[in-house]
């Protein structure tokens, strides 16, 4: 059976080629792109397509990756959330990105809880799940707090930026959300 996760308002399934339009539309929006692109600027379709290919390729290489987040009521793909650990990354991350038209509804934390539950189940020896967050990204820090992550004090340098590592330990997370 194909992989599907369900929450109260959302369906999560592995990102697939048919999600390319929704992904490129999100990455063309300045508010979505601000902390997701190397220069903080919106991406044109060719640049976003290459980023999308990386997300699809992550599934092929690692066997896990970002889920397309589908709003049950509309059937629309409203973002991508899920586990992510490209080569050189400081740990297994849960990442999130939601189309700005759907911000503020709690979709990112709702999807992240389902994705993290799946990830801890899939990797029984995984001690923690991190998120790599720009210190200026207040929205992302709010999501991290809602899903039980705390700032660890560790830093990770990427795209010339010093990024904070947030994390939640397996046992603490399972006690609250498992
Ligand atoms: C971070 C992000 C995924 C949050 O998604 P979301 O589904 O809106 O999450 P929430 O509804 O829980 O909102 C999180 C915070 O965003 C802020 N926010 C909510 N609606 C907002 C809006 N319309 N405009 C600006 N900020 C808003 C609030 O501070 C909120 O925290 P609060 O609920 O404590 O007030 C989303 O803002 C996003 O996609 N940002 C761009 C991509 C990104 O930065 N990803 C993370 C990289 S580390």
PDB file of C-alpha atoms and ligand atoms in Angstrom:
ATOM      1  CA  UNK A   1       0.000   0.000   0.000  1.00  0.00           C
ATOM      2  CA  UNK A   2       1.312   3.464  -0.796  1.00  0.00           C
ATOM      3  CA  UNK A   3       2.463   5.648   2.061  1.00  0.00           C
ATOM      4  CA  UNK A   4      -0.200   8.034   3.367  1.00  0.00           C
ATOM      5  CA  UNK A   5      -0.407   9.882   6.670  1.00  0.00           C
ATOM      6  CA  UNK A   6      -3.634  11.499   7.806  1.00  0.00           C
ATOM      7  CA  UNK A   7      -4.295  14.239  10.342  1.00  0.00           C
ATOM      8  CA  UNK A   8      -7.481  16.059  11.246  1.00  0.00           C
ATOM      9  CA  UNK A   9      -7.267  18.477   8.293  1.00  0.00           C
ATOM     10  CA  UNK A  10      -4.421  17.185   6.143  1.00  0.00           C
ATOM     11  CA  UNK A  11      -3.193  14.269   4.091  1.00  0.00           C
ATOM     12  CA  UNK A  12       0.537  13.673   3.719  1.00  0.00           C
ATOM     13  CA  UNK A  13       2.065  11.615   0.935  1.00  0.00           C
ATOM     14  CA  UNK A  14       5.571  11.468  -0.504  1.00  0.00           C
ATOM     15  CA  UNK A  15       6.219  14.382  -2.857  1.00  0.00           C
ATOM     16  CA  UNK A  16       5.629  13.224  -6.416  1.00  0.00           C
ATOM     17  CA  UNK A  17       6.117  14.687  -9.900  1.00  0.00           C
ATOM     18  CA  UNK A  18       2.530  15.991 -10.055  1.00  0.00           C
ATOM     19  CA  UNK A  19       3.287  18.351  -7.142  1.00  0.00           C
ATOM     20  CA  UNK A  20       5.720  20.429  -9.207  1.00  0.00           C
ATOM     21  CA  UNK A  21       3.276  23.250 -10.017  1.00  0.00           C
ATOM     22  CA  UNK A  22       2.236  23.773  -6.396  1.00  0.00           C
ATOM     23  CA  UNK A  23       5.871  23.678  -5.307  1.00  0.00           C
ATOM     24  CA  UNK A  24       7.011  26.188  -7.941  1.00  0.00           C
ATOM     25  CA  UNK A  25       4.099  28.512  -7.097  1.00  0.00           C
ATOM     26  CA  UNK A  26       5.105  28.472  -3.413  1.00  0.00           C
ATOM     27  CA  UNK A  27       8.756  29.181  -4.191  1.00  0.00           C
ATOM     28  CA  UNK A  28       7.767  32.111  -6.442  1.00  0.00           C
ATOM     29  CA  UNK A  29       6.217  33.868  -3.425  1.00  0.00           C
ATOM     30  CA  UNK A  30       8.611  36.253  -1.645  1.00  0.00           C
ATOM     31  CA  UNK A  31       7.304  35.403   1.837  1.00  0.00           C
ATOM     32  CA  UNK A  32       7.753  31.668   1.299  1.00  0.00           C
ATOM     33  CA  UNK A  33      11.162  32.055  -0.319  1.00  0.00           C
ATOM     34  CA  UNK A  34      12.726  34.359   2.265  1.00  0.00           C
ATOM     35  CA  UNK A  35      14.325  31.583   4.325  1.00  0.00           C
ATOM     36  CA  UNK A  36      14.223  28.778   1.762  1.00  0.00           C
ATOM     37  CA  UNK A  37      16.504  30.026  -1.018  1.00  0.00           C
ATOM     38  CA  UNK A  38      20.240  30.800  -0.998  1.00  0.00           C
ATOM     39  CA  UNK A  39      19.683  34.537  -1.625  1.00  0.00           C
ATOM     40  CA  UNK A  40      16.344  34.814   0.203  1.00  0.00           C
ATOM     41  CA  UNK A  41      14.659  35.788  -3.060  1.00  0.00           C
ATOM     42  CA  UNK A  42      11.741  34.131  -4.878  1.00  0.00           C
ATOM     43  CA  UNK A  43      12.710  31.511  -7.425  1.00  0.00           C
ATOM     44  CA  UNK A  44      11.709  31.421 -11.054  1.00  0.00           C
ATOM     45  CA  UNK A  45      10.309  28.151 -12.307  1.00  0.00           C
ATOM     46  CA  UNK A  46      13.588  26.679 -13.616  1.00  0.00           C
ATOM     47  CA  UNK A  47      15.334  27.288 -10.283  1.00  0.00           C
ATOM     48  CA  UNK A  48      12.388  25.953  -8.269  1.00  0.00           C
ATOM     49  CA  UNK A  49      12.173  22.917 -10.552  1.00  0.00           C
ATOM     50  CA  UNK A  50      15.768  22.034  -9.700  1.00  0.00           C
ATOM     51  CA  UNK A  51      15.031  22.379  -5.993  1.00  0.00           C
ATOM     52  CA  UNK A  52      11.959  20.197  -6.434  1.00  0.00           C
ATOM     53  CA  UNK A  53      14.071  17.574  -8.204  1.00  0.00           C
ATOM     54  CA  UNK A  54      16.350  17.534  -5.153  1.00  0.00           C
ATOM     55  CA  UNK A  55      13.380  16.848  -2.861  1.00  0.00           C
ATOM     56  CA  UNK A  56      12.178  14.018  -5.101  1.00  0.00           C
ATOM     57  CA  UNK A  57      15.732  12.685  -5.368  1.00  0.00           C
ATOM     58  CA  UNK A  58      16.049  12.683  -1.576  1.00  0.00           C
ATOM     59  CA  UNK A  59      13.246  10.089  -1.425  1.00  0.00           C
ATOM     60  CA  UNK A  60      15.022   7.972  -4.043  1.00  0.00           C
ATOM     61  CA  UNK A  61      18.382   8.133  -2.277  1.00  0.00           C
ATOM     62  CA  UNK A  62      17.354   8.000   1.391  1.00  0.00           C
ATOM     63  CA  UNK A  63      13.987   6.219   1.236  1.00  0.00           C
ATOM     64  CA  UNK A  64      12.322   9.088   3.100  1.00  0.00           C
ATOM     65  CA  UNK A  65      11.855  12.794   2.529  1.00  0.00           C
ATOM     66  CA  UNK A  66       9.429  15.676   2.349  1.00  0.00           C
ATOM     67  CA  UNK A  67       5.723  14.912   2.186  1.00  0.00           C
ATOM     68  CA  UNK A  68       3.307  16.856   0.036  1.00  0.00           C
ATOM     69  CA  UNK A  69       0.770  18.429   2.410  1.00  0.00           C
ATOM     70  CA  UNK A  70      -2.738  18.174   0.978  1.00  0.00           C
ATOM     71  CA  UNK A  71      -5.612  20.148   2.475  1.00  0.00           C
ATOM     72  CA  UNK A  72      -8.462  17.651   2.830  1.00  0.00           C
ATOM     73  CA  UNK A  73     -11.257  20.197   2.339  1.00  0.00           C
ATOM     74  CA  UNK A  74      -9.981  21.529  -0.993  1.00  0.00           C
ATOM     75  CA  UNK A  75      -7.672  18.766  -2.216  1.00  0.00           C
ATOM     76  CA  UNK A  76      -5.024  21.461  -2.771  1.00  0.00           C
ATOM     77  CA  UNK A  77      -1.334  20.839  -2.150  1.00  0.00           C
ATOM     78  CA  UNK A  78      -0.529  23.561   0.391  1.00  0.00           C
ATOM     79  CA  UNK A  79       3.123  22.861   1.188  1.00  0.00           C
ATOM     80  CA  UNK A  80       5.801  20.337   1.970  1.00  0.00           C
ATOM     81  CA  UNK A  81       6.785  19.015   5.398  1.00  0.00           C
ATOM     82  CA  UNK A  82       8.924  16.111   6.498  1.00  0.00           C
ATOM     83  CA  UNK A  83      12.245  14.470   7.235  1.00  0.00           C
ATOM     84  CA  UNK A  84      15.279  15.710   5.389  1.00  0.00           C
ATOM     85  CA  UNK A  85      18.975  14.936   5.700  1.00  0.00           C
ATOM     86  CA  UNK A  86      21.009  15.865   2.636  1.00  0.00           C
ATOM     87  CA  UNK A  87      24.706  15.066   2.627  1.00  0.00           C
ATOM     88  CA  UNK A  88      26.578  17.220   5.130  1.00  0.00           C
ATOM     89  CA  UNK A  89      23.454  18.125   7.143  1.00  0.00           C
ATOM     90  CA  UNK A  90      23.956  18.252  10.941  1.00  0.00           C
ATOM     91  CA  UNK A  91      21.291  15.618  11.684  1.00  0.00           C
ATOM     92  CA  UNK A  92      17.910  14.318  10.618  1.00  0.00           C
ATOM     93  CA  UNK A  93      15.728  17.378  10.278  1.00  0.00           C
ATOM     94  CA  UNK A  94      11.997  17.888  10.051  1.00  0.00           C
ATOM     95  CA  UNK A  95      11.536  20.740   7.582  1.00  0.00           C
ATOM     96  CA  UNK A  96       8.404  22.744   6.796  1.00  0.00           C
ATOM     97  CA  UNK A  97       7.140  25.150   4.159  1.00  0.00           C
ATOM     98  CA  UNK A  98       3.508  26.169   3.691  1.00  0.00           C
ATOM     99  CA  UNK A  99       2.066  28.382   0.936  1.00  0.00           C
ATOM    100  CA  UNK A 100       1.582  31.898   2.406  1.00  0.00           C
ATOM    101  CA  UNK A 101      -2.139  31.902   1.500  1.00  0.00           C
ATOM    102  CA  UNK A 102      -2.531  29.124   4.110  1.00  0.00           C
ATOM    103  CA  UNK A 103      -0.304  30.505   6.888  1.00  0.00           C
ATOM    104  CA  UNK A 104      -1.614  30.891  10.413  1.00  0.00           C
ATOM    105  CA  UNK A 105      -3.897  27.850  10.414  1.00  0.00           C
ATOM    106  CA  UNK A 106      -1.473  25.590  12.262  1.00  0.00           C
ATOM    107  CA  UNK A 107      -0.921  23.414   9.204  1.00  0.00           C
ATOM    108  CA  UNK A 108       2.874  23.234   9.601  1.00  0.00           C
ATOM    109  CA  UNK A 109       2.813  21.908  13.194  1.00  0.00           C
ATOM    110  CA  UNK A 110      -0.091  19.571  12.405  1.00  0.00           C
ATOM    111  CA  UNK A 111       1.811  18.064   9.476  1.00  0.00           C
ATOM    112  CA  UNK A 112       5.118  18.023  11.367  1.00  0.00           C
ATOM    113  CA  UNK A 113       3.660  16.009  14.246  1.00  0.00           C
ATOM    114  CA  UNK A 114       2.468  13.324  11.799  1.00  0.00           C
ATOM    115  CA  UNK A 115       5.770  13.344   9.895  1.00  0.00           C
ATOM    116  CA  UNK A 116       7.866  13.130  13.082  1.00  0.00           C
ATOM    117  CA  UNK A 117       5.741  10.297  14.458  1.00  0.00           C
ATOM    118  CA  UNK A 118       6.334   8.416  11.206  1.00  0.00           C
ATOM    119  CA  UNK A 119      10.069   9.194  11.290  1.00  0.00           C
ATOM    120  CA  UNK A 120      10.628   8.017  14.876  1.00  0.00           C
ATOM    121  CA  UNK A 121       8.674   4.869  14.076  1.00  0.00           C
ATOM    122  CA  UNK A 122      10.726   4.247  10.942  1.00  0.00           C
ATOM    123  CA  UNK A 123      14.063   4.808  12.718  1.00  0.00           C
ATOM    124  CA  UNK A 124      13.852   3.201  16.189  1.00  0.00           C
ATOM    125  CA  UNK A 125      17.425   4.212  17.081  1.00  0.00           C
ATOM    126  CA  UNK A 126      17.078   7.859  16.089  1.00  0.00           C
ATOM    127  CA  UNK A 127      17.772   9.850  19.293  1.00  0.00           C
ATOM    128  CA  UNK A 128      16.414  13.232  18.231  1.00  0.00           C
ATOM    129  CA  UNK A 129      14.943  15.254  15.395  1.00  0.00           C
ATOM    130  CA  UNK A 130      16.407  18.632  14.621  1.00  0.00           C
ATOM    131  CA  UNK A 131      15.310  21.703  12.710  1.00  0.00           C
ATOM    132  CA  UNK A 132      17.822  24.144  11.253  1.00  0.00           C
ATOM    133  CA  UNK A 133      16.352  27.632  11.629  1.00  0.00           C
ATOM    134  CA  UNK A 134      17.522  31.139  10.766  1.00  0.00           C
ATOM    135  CA  UNK A 135      17.402  33.200  13.981  1.00  0.00           C
ATOM    136  CA  UNK A 136      15.333  35.832  12.099  1.00  0.00           C
ATOM    137  CA  UNK A 137      12.681  33.276  11.121  1.00  0.00           C
ATOM    138  CA  UNK A 138      10.100  33.882  13.850  1.00  0.00           C
ATOM    139  CA  UNK A 139       7.380  31.817  12.168  1.00  0.00           C
ATOM    140  CA  UNK A 140       9.561  28.741  11.967  1.00  0.00           C
ATOM    141  CA  UNK A 141      10.648  29.113  15.588  1.00  0.00           C
ATOM    142  CA  UNK A 142       6.968  29.253  16.569  1.00  0.00           C
ATOM    143  CA  UNK A 143       6.392  25.945  14.775  1.00  0.00           C
ATOM    144  CA  UNK A 144       9.450  24.396  16.444  1.00  0.00           C
ATOM    145  CA  UNK A 145       8.122  25.369  19.884  1.00  0.00           C
ATOM    146  CA  UNK A 146       4.672  23.968  19.110  1.00  0.00           C
ATOM    147  CA  UNK A 147       6.129  20.573  18.256  1.00  0.00           C
ATOM    148  CA  UNK A 148       8.284  20.469  21.384  1.00  0.00           C
ATOM    149  CA  UNK A 149      11.654  21.510  19.959  1.00  0.00           C
ATOM    150  CA  UNK A 150      14.038  23.766  21.865  1.00  0.00           C
ATOM    151  CA  UNK A 151      17.046  25.752  20.726  1.00  0.00           C
ATOM    152  CA  UNK A 152      20.096  23.631  21.515  1.00  0.00           C
ATOM    153  CA  UNK A 153      22.760  26.340  21.380  1.00  0.00           C
ATOM    154  CA  UNK A 154      24.414  24.516  18.476  1.00  0.00           C
ATOM    155  CA  UNK A 155      24.962  26.438  15.263  1.00  0.00           C
ATOM    156  CA  UNK A 156      25.249  25.311  11.657  1.00  0.00           C
ATOM    157  CA  UNK A 157      26.758  27.391   8.903  1.00  0.00           C
ATOM    158  CA  UNK A 158      25.005  27.240   5.520  1.00  0.00           C
ATOM    159  CA  UNK A 159      24.697  29.650   2.594  1.00  0.00           C
ATOM    160  CA  UNK A 160      27.015  31.940   4.557  1.00  0.00           C
ATOM    161  CA  UNK A 161      24.473  32.183   7.383  1.00  0.00           C
ATOM    162  CA  UNK A 162      24.795  31.090  10.985  1.00  0.00           C
ATOM    163  CA  UNK A 163      21.696  29.000  11.630  1.00  0.00           C
ATOM    164  CA  UNK A 164      20.363  27.710  14.957  1.00  0.00           C
ATOM    165  CA  UNK A 165      19.834  24.025  15.584  1.00  0.00           C
ATOM    166  CA  UNK A 166      16.580  23.272  17.368  1.00  0.00           C
ATOM    167  CA  UNK A 167      15.880  19.727  18.527  1.00  0.00           C
ATOM    168  CA  UNK A 168      13.565  17.439  20.426  1.00  0.00           C
ATOM    169  CA  UNK A 169      14.683  14.202  22.037  1.00  0.00           C
ATOM    170  CA  UNK A 170      12.883  11.035  21.063  1.00  0.00           C
ATOM    171  CA  UNK A 171      11.587  10.063  24.530  1.00  0.00           C
ATOM    172  CA  UNK A 172      10.328  13.543  25.356  1.00  0.00           C
ATOM    173  CA  UNK A 173       8.573  13.824  22.006  1.00  0.00           C
ATOM    174  CA  UNK A 174       6.919  10.412  22.220  1.00  0.00           C
ATOM    175  CA  UNK A 175       5.716  11.148  25.748  1.00  0.00           C
ATOM    176  CA  UNK A 176       3.915  14.253  24.467  1.00  0.00           C
ATOM    177  CA  UNK A 177       2.821  13.351  20.927  1.00  0.00           C
ATOM    178  CA  UNK A 178       3.440   9.628  20.470  1.00  0.00           C
TER     179      UNK A 178
HETATM  180  C1  LIG B   1       7.136  28.564   9.096  1.00  0.00           C
HETATM  181  C2  LIG B   1       5.840  28.153   8.396  1.00  0.00           C
HETATM  182  C3  LIG B   1       6.009  26.768   7.769  1.00  0.00           C
HETATM  183  C4  LIG B   1       4.704  28.102   9.423  1.00  0.00           C
HETATM  184  O1  LIG B   1       3.545  27.528   8.810  1.00  0.00           O
HETATM  185  P1  LIG B   1       2.070  27.745   9.406  1.00  0.00           P
HETATM  186  O2  LIG B   1       1.240  26.620   8.883  1.00  0.00           O
HETATM  187  O3  LIG B   1       1.611  29.120   9.139  1.00  0.00           O
HETATM  188  O4  LIG B   1       2.313  27.566  10.971  1.00  0.00           O
HETATM  189  P2  LIG B   1       1.434  28.198  12.159  1.00  0.00           P
HETATM  190  O5  LIG B   1       0.023  28.412  11.700  1.00  0.00           O
HETATM  191  O6  LIG B   1       1.680  27.348  13.341  1.00  0.00           O
HETATM  192  O7  LIG B   1       2.061  29.648  12.375  1.00  0.00           O
HETATM  193  C5  LIG B   1       3.388  29.772  12.882  1.00  0.00           C
HETATM  194  C6  LIG B   1       3.653  31.245  13.197  1.00  0.00           C
HETATM  195  O8  LIG B   1       3.666  31.993  11.989  1.00  0.00           O
HETATM  196  C7  LIG B   1       3.173  33.335  12.280  1.00  0.00           C
HETATM  197  N1  LIG B   1       2.090  33.625  11.373  1.00  0.00           N
HETATM  198  C8  LIG B   1       0.900  33.032  11.324  1.00  0.00           C
HETATM  199  N2  LIG B   1       0.170  33.533  10.311  1.00  0.00           N
HETATM  200  C9  LIG B   1       0.897  34.465   9.729  1.00  0.00           C
HETATM  201  C10 LIG B   1       0.674  35.315   8.635  1.00  0.00           C
HETATM  202  N3  LIG B   1      -0.471  35.289   7.949  1.00  0.00           N
HETATM  203  N4  LIG B   1       1.674  36.149   8.279  1.00  0.00           N
HETATM  204  C11 LIG B   1       2.823  36.169   8.963  1.00  0.00           C
HETATM  205  N5  LIG B   1       3.089  35.338  10.014  1.00  0.00           N
HETATM  206  C12 LIG B   1       2.128  34.518  10.381  1.00  0.00           C
HETATM  207  C13 LIG B   1       2.754  33.373  13.710  1.00  0.00           C
HETATM  208  O9  LIG B   1       3.809  33.920  14.474  1.00  0.00           O
HETATM  209  C14 LIG B   1       2.599  31.900  14.053  1.00  0.00           C
HETATM  210  O10 LIG B   1       2.889  31.623  15.398  1.00  0.00           O
HETATM  211  P3  LIG B   1       1.688  31.672  16.496  1.00  0.00           P
HETATM  212  O11 LIG B   1       0.679  30.651  16.065  1.00  0.00           O
HETATM  213  O12 LIG B   1       2.385  31.324  17.773  1.00  0.00           O
HETATM  214  O13 LIG B   1       1.126  33.059  16.455  1.00  0.00           O
HETATM  215  C15 LIG B   1       5.471  29.186   7.293  1.00  0.00           C
HETATM  216  O14 LIG B   1       5.516  30.457   7.862  1.00  0.00           O
HETATM  217  C16 LIG B   1       6.379  29.113   6.095  1.00  0.00           C
HETATM  218  O15 LIG B   1       6.170  28.324   5.183  1.00  0.00           O
HETATM  219  N6  LIG B   1       7.421  29.976   6.051  1.00  0.00           N
HETATM  220  C17 LIG B   1       8.317  30.023   4.890  1.00  0.00           C
HETATM  221  C18 LIG B   1       9.169  28.800   4.771  1.00  0.00           C
HETATM  222  C19 LIG B   1      10.074  28.658   5.981  1.00  0.00           C
HETATM  223  O16 LIG B   1      10.593  29.620   6.509  1.00  0.00           O
HETATM  224  N7  LIG B   1      10.256  27.398   6.389  1.00  0.00           N
HETATM  225  C20 LIG B   1      11.094  27.055   7.521  1.00  0.00           C
HETATM  226  C21 LIG B   1      12.538  27.093   7.206  1.00  0.00           C
HETATM  227  S1  LIG B   1      13.460  26.679   8.682  1.00  0.00           S
END
